[in-house]
Amino acid sequence: MAVNAAGSRLEDQWRDILAVHARTMCEIDRVLHPHGLGASDFEVLDILAAEAPAEGDLCRVQNLVGRVHLSQSALSRLIGRLEKDGLVERSVCREDRRGVWVALTRKGRDLHAEVLPIQRDALGRMLGG
């Protein structure tokens, strides 16, 4: 019986975490939608801004795979959309033709800077910080 009670508590805790995540992602999607971004789009821009802080800095797409909660193919499609919108640029790694680099464009950096406070405010409201 104690095992079932402990398992039930863990299950409840897990569901609470998932619910907070879902509500937070929906709120970020809502507040970023007027800027043409979703939560996952912002996440990629935010990681790129941190990983490649100076204009012209590059980040390997492979470095993003473990940091965003998307499959590699979904991430590739997302980066393709961001590239189409002029927010990032992709290039092939000269040393390893299988590798792909991605960099924020000036437009991507400007949009990231514009929406960063909006996203952080949404996080604060949703997570109580």
Coordinates of N, CA and C in Angstrom, one line a residue:
M1 N 0.8 -1.2 0.0 CA 0.0 0.0 0.0 C 0.9 1.3 0.0
A2 N 2.0 1.3 0.8 CA 2.9 2.4 0.8 C 3.5 2.7 -0.5
V3 N 3.8 1.6 -1.3 CA 4.4 1.8 -2.6 C 3.3 2.5 -3.5
N4 N 2.1 2.1 -3.5 CA 1.0 2.7 -4.3 C 0.8 4.2 -3.9
A5 N 0.9 4.5 -2.6 CA 0.7 5.9 -2.2 C 1.9 6.7 -2.7
A6 N 3.1 6.2 -2.6 CA 4.3 6.9 -3.0 C 4.2 7.1 -4.6
G7 N 3.8 6.1 -5.3 CA 3.7 6.1 -6.7 C 2.6 7.1 -7.1
S8 N 1.5 7.2 -6.4 CA 0.5 8.1 -6.7 C 0.9 9.5 -6.5
R9 N 1.7 9.8 -5.4 CA 2.2 11.1 -5.2 C 3.2 11.6 -6.3
L10 N 4.0 10.6 -6.7 CA 4.9 11.0 -7.8 C 4.2 11.2 -9.1
E11 N 3.1 10.5 -9.3 CA 2.3 10.7 -10.5 C 1.6 12.0 -10.5
D12 N 1.1 12.4 -9.3 CA 0.4 13.7 -9.2 C 1.5 14.8 -9.4
Q13 N 2.6 14.7 -8.8 CA 3.7 15.7 -8.9 C 4.1 15.8 -10.4
W14 N 4.2 14.7 -11.1 CA 4.6 14.7 -12.5 C 3.5 15.4 -13.3
R15 N 2.3 15.2 -13.0 CA 1.2 15.8 -13.8 C 1.1 17.3 -13.5
D16 N 1.4 17.7 -12.2 CA 1.5 19.1 -11.9 C 2.6 19.8 -12.7
I17 N 3.7 19.2 -12.8 CA 4.8 19.7 -13.6 C 4.4 19.9 -15.1
L18 N 3.8 18.9 -15.6 CA 3.3 18.9 -17.0 C 2.3 20.0 -17.2
A19 N 1.4 20.2 -16.2 CA 0.4 21.2 -16.3 C 1.0 22.6 -16.3
V20 N 1.9 22.9 -15.4 CA 2.6 24.2 -15.3 C 3.4 24.4 -16.7
H21 N 4.0 23.4 -17.2 CA 4.7 23.6 -18.4 C 3.8 23.9 -19.6
A22 N 2.7 23.2 -19.7 CA 1.7 23.4 -20.7 C 1.1 24.9 -20.6
R23 N 0.7 25.3 -19.4 CA 0.2 26.6 -19.2 C 1.2 27.7 -19.6
T24 N 2.4 27.5 -19.2 CA 3.5 28.5 -19.4 C 3.8 28.6 -20.9
M25 N 3.9 27.4 -21.6 CA 4.1 27.4 -23.0 C 3.0 28.1 -23.8
C26 N 1.8 27.9 -23.4 CA 0.6 28.5 -24.0 C 0.6 30.0 -23.8
E27 N 1.0 30.5 -22.6 CA 1.1 31.9 -22.3 C 2.2 32.6 -23.1
I28 N 3.3 31.9 -23.2 CA 4.4 32.5 -24.0 C 4.0 32.5 -25.5
D29 N 3.4 31.5 -26.0 CA 2.9 31.5 -27.3 C 1.9 32.7 -27.5
R30 N 1.0 32.9 -26.6 CA 0.0 34.0 -26.7 C 0.7 35.4 -26.7
V31 N 1.7 35.6 -25.8 CA 2.3 37.0 -25.8 C 3.2 37.2 -26.9
L32 N 3.8 36.2 -27.5 CA 4.8 36.3 -28.6 C 4.1 36.3 -30.0
H33 N 2.9 35.8 -30.0 CA 2.2 35.7 -31.3 C 2.1 37.0 -32.1
P34 N 1.8 38.1 -31.4 CA 1.8 39.4 -32.2 C 3.1 39.8 -32.8
H35 N 4.2 39.2 -32.3 CA 5.6 39.4 -32.9 C 6.0 38.4 -33.9
G36 N 5.1 37.5 -34.2 CA 5.3 36.4 -35.2 C 6.1 35.3 -34.7
L37 N 6.2 35.1 -33.4 CA 7.0 34.0 -32.8 C 6.1 33.1 -31.9
G38 N 6.5 31.9 -31.8 CA 6.0 31.0 -30.8 C 7.0 30.7 -29.7
A39 N 6.6 30.0 -28.7 CA 7.6 29.7 -27.6 C 8.8 29.0 -28.1
S40 N 8.7 28.0 -29.0 CA 9.8 27.2 -29.5 C 10.7 28.1 -30.4
D41 N 10.1 29.0 -31.2 CA 10.9 29.9 -32.0 C 11.8 30.8 -31.1
F42 N 11.1 31.3 -30.0 CA 11.8 32.2 -29.1 C 13.0 31.4 -28.4
E43 N 12.7 30.2 -28.0 CA 13.7 29.4 -27.3 C 15.0 29.2 -28.2
V44 N 14.8 29.0 -29.5 CA 15.9 28.9 -30.4 C 16.7 30.2 -30.5
L45 N 15.9 31.3 -30.7 CA 16.6 32.6 -30.7 C 17.3 32.9 -29.4
D46 N 16.7 32.6 -28.3 CA 17.3 32.9 -27.0 C 18.6 32.1 -26.8
I47 N 18.6 30.8 -27.2 CA 19.8 30.0 -27.0 C 20.9 30.5 -28.0
L48 N 20.5 30.9 -29.2 CA 21.5 31.4 -30.1 C 22.1 32.7 -29.6
A49 N 21.3 33.6 -29.0 CA 21.8 34.8 -28.5 C 22.8 34.6 -27.4
A50 N 22.6 33.5 -26.6 CA 23.5 33.2 -25.5 C 24.7 32.5 -26.0
E51 N 24.5 31.5 -27.0 CA 25.6 30.7 -27.5 C 26.5 31.5 -28.4
A52 N 26.0 32.5 -29.2 CA 26.7 33.2 -30.2 C 26.4 34.7 -29.9
P53 N 26.9 35.3 -28.9 CA 26.5 36.6 -28.5 C 26.8 37.8 -29.4
A54 N 27.9 37.6 -30.1 CA 28.4 38.7 -31.0 C 27.8 38.5 -32.4
E55 N 27.6 39.6 -33.1 CA 27.1 39.5 -34.5 C 28.2 38.8 -35.3
G56 N 27.7 37.8 -36.1 CA 28.6 37.0 -36.9 C 29.0 35.7 -36.2
D57 N 28.8 35.6 -34.9 CA 29.1 34.3 -34.2 C 28.2 33.2 -34.7
L58 N 28.7 32.0 -34.7 CA 28.0 30.8 -35.2 C 27.8 29.8 -34.1
C59 N 26.8 29.0 -34.3 CA 26.5 27.9 -33.3 C 26.1 26.7 -34.2
R60 N 26.7 25.6 -33.8 CA 26.3 24.4 -34.5 C 24.9 23.9 -34.2
V61 N 24.2 23.6 -35.2 CA 22.8 23.1 -35.0 C 22.8 22.0 -34.0
Q62 N 23.8 21.1 -34.1 CA 23.9 20.0 -33.2 C 23.9 20.4 -31.7
N63 N 24.5 21.6 -31.4 CA 24.5 22.1 -30.1 C 23.1 22.5 -29.6
L64 N 22.2 22.8 -30.5 CA 20.9 23.2 -30.1 C 20.0 22.0 -29.8
V65 N 20.3 20.8 -30.5 CA 19.4 19.6 -30.4 C 19.1 19.2 -28.9
G66 N 20.1 19.2 -28.1 CA 20.0 18.8 -26.7 C 19.4 19.8 -25.8
R67 N 19.3 21.0 -26.3 CA 18.8 22.1 -25.5 C 17.4 22.6 -25.7
V68 N 16.8 22.2 -26.8 CA 15.4 22.5 -27.1 C 14.7 21.2 -27.1
H69 N 13.4 21.2 -26.7 CA 12.6 20.0 -26.6 C 11.9 19.7 -27.9
L70 N 12.7 19.5 -28.9 CA 12.2 19.2 -30.2 C 13.0 18.1 -30.8
S71 N 12.5 17.3 -31.7 CA 13.3 16.3 -32.4 C 14.2 17.0 -33.3
Q72 N 15.2 16.3 -33.8 CA 16.2 17.0 -34.7 C 15.5 17.4 -36.0
S73 N 14.5 16.6 -36.5 CA 13.8 17.1 -37.7 C 12.9 18.3 -37.5
A74 N 12.2 18.3 -36.3 CA 11.4 19.4 -36.0 C 12.2 20.7 -35.8
L75 N 13.4 20.5 -35.2 CA 14.3 21.7 -35.0 C 14.7 22.2 -36.4
S76 N 15.1 21.3 -37.3 CA 15.5 21.7 -38.6 C 14.4 22.4 -39.3
R77 N 13.2 22.0 -39.2 CA 12.0 22.7 -39.8 C 11.9 24.1 -39.2
L78 N 12.0 24.2 -37.9 CA 11.8 25.4 -37.2 C 12.9 26.4 -37.6
I79 N 14.2 25.9 -37.7 CA 15.3 26.8 -38.2 C 15.0 27.2 -39.6
G80 N 14.5 26.3 -40.4 CA 14.1 26.7 -41.8 C 13.1 27.8 -41.9
R81 N 12.1 27.8 -41.0 CA 11.1 28.9 -40.9 C 11.8 30.2 -40.4
L82 N 12.6 30.1 -39.4 CA 13.3 31.3 -38.9 C 14.2 31.9 -40.0
E83 N 14.8 31.0 -40.8 CA 15.7 31.5 -41.9 C 14.8 32.1 -43.0
K84 N 13.7 31.6 -43.3 CA 12.8 32.1 -44.3 C 12.3 33.5 -43.9
D85 N 12.1 33.7 -42.5 CA 11.7 35.0 -42.0 C 12.9 36.0 -41.8
G86 N 14.1 35.5 -42.2 CA 15.2 36.4 -42.1 C 15.8 36.6 -40.7
L87 N 15.5 35.7 -39.8 CA 15.9 35.8 -38.4 C 17.2 35.1 -38.1
V88 N 17.5 34.0 -38.9 CA 18.8 33.3 -38.8 C 19.3 33.0 -40.2
E89 N 20.6 32.6 -40.2 CA 21.2 32.2 -41.5 C 21.9 30.8 -41.2
R90 N 21.8 29.9 -42.1 CA 22.4 28.6 -42.0 C 23.6 28.6 -43.0
S91 N 24.6 27.8 -42.6 CA 25.7 27.5 -43.5 C 26.3 26.2 -43.1
V92 N 27.0 25.6 -44.1 CA 27.6 24.3 -43.9 C 29.0 24.4 -43.4
C93 N 29.3 23.6 -42.4 CA 30.6 23.6 -41.8 C 31.7 23.1 -42.8
R94 N 32.7 23.9 -43.0 CA 33.7 23.6 -44.0 C 34.5 22.4 -43.6
E95 N 34.8 22.2 -42.3 CA 35.6 21.1 -41.8 C 34.9 19.8 -41.9
D96 N 33.6 19.9 -41.6 CA 32.7 18.7 -41.6 C 31.5 18.9 -42.3
R97 N 31.4 18.5 -43.5 CA 30.3 18.9 -44.4 C 28.9 18.4 -43.9
R98 N 28.9 17.5 -42.9 CA 27.7 17.0 -42.3 C 27.2 18.1 -41.3
G99 N 28.1 18.9 -40.8 CA 27.7 19.9 -39.7 C 27.1 21.1 -40.4
V100 N 26.2 21.7 -39.6 CA 25.5 22.9 -40.1 C 25.6 24.0 -39.0
W101 N 26.0 25.2 -39.4 CA 26.1 26.3 -38.5 C 24.8 27.1 -38.6
V102 N 24.5 27.8 -37.6 CA 23.3 28.7 -37.6 C 23.7 30.0 -36.9
A103 N 23.3 31.1 -37.4 CA 23.7 32.4 -36.7 C 22.4 33.3 -36.8
L104 N 22.3 34.1 -35.7 CA 21.3 35.1 -35.7 C 21.6 36.2 -36.7
T105 N 20.7 36.7 -37.5 CA 20.9 37.9 -38.3 C 20.7 39.1 -37.5
R106 N 20.9 40.3 -38.0 CA 20.7 41.5 -37.3 C 19.2 41.6 -37.0
K107 N 18.3 41.2 -37.9 CA 16.9 41.2 -37.7 C 16.5 40.3 -36.5
G108 N 17.1 39.1 -36.5 CA 16.9 38.1 -35.4 C 17.3 38.7 -34.1
R109 N 18.5 39.3 -34.1 CA 19.0 39.9 -32.8 C 18.1 41.0 -32.3
D110 N 17.6 41.8 -33.2 CA 16.7 42.9 -32.8 C 15.4 42.4 -32.3
L111 N 14.8 41.4 -33.0 CA 13.6 40.8 -32.6 C 13.7 40.1 -31.2
H112 N 14.8 39.4 -31.0 CA 15.1 38.8 -29.7 C 15.1 39.8 -28.6
A113 N 15.9 40.9 -28.8 CA 16.0 41.9 -27.8 C 14.6 42.6 -27.5
E114 N 13.8 42.7 -28.6 CA 12.5 43.3 -28.4 C 11.6 42.5 -27.6
V115 N 11.6 41.1 -27.8 CA 10.6 40.3 -27.1 C 11.1 39.6 -25.9
L116 N 12.4 39.7 -25.6 CA 13.0 39.1 -24.4 C 12.3 39.6 -23.1
P117 N 12.1 40.9 -22.9 CA 11.4 41.3 -21.7 C 9.9 40.7 -21.6
I118 N 9.3 40.6 -22.8 CA 7.9 40.1 -22.8 C 7.9 38.6 -22.4
Q119 N 8.8 37.8 -22.9 CA 8.9 36.4 -22.6 C 9.3 36.2 -21.1
R120 N 10.2 37.0 -20.6 CA 10.7 36.9 -19.2 C 9.5 37.3 -18.3
D121 N 8.7 38.3 -18.7 CA 7.6 38.7 -17.9 C 6.6 37.6 -17.8
A122 N 6.3 37.0 -18.9 CA 5.4 35.8 -18.9 C 5.9 34.7 -18.0
L123 N 7.2 34.4 -18.1 CA 7.8 33.4 -17.2 C 7.6 33.8 -15.7
G124 N 7.8 35.0 -15.4 CA 7.6 35.5 -14.0 C 6.2 35.3 -13.6
R125 N 5.2 35.7 -14.4 CA 3.8 35.6 -14.0 C 3.4 34.1 -13.9
M126 N 3.9 33.3 -14.8 CA 3.4 31.9 -14.8 C 4.1 31.1 -13.7
L127 N 5.4 31.4 -13.4 CA 6.1 30.6 -12.4 C 6.3 31.3 -11.1
G128 N 5.6 32.4 -10.9 CA 5.5 33.1 -9.6 C 6.8 33.7 -9.2
G129 N 7.7 34.1 -10.1 CA 8.9 34.7 -9.8 C 8.9 36.1 -10.0

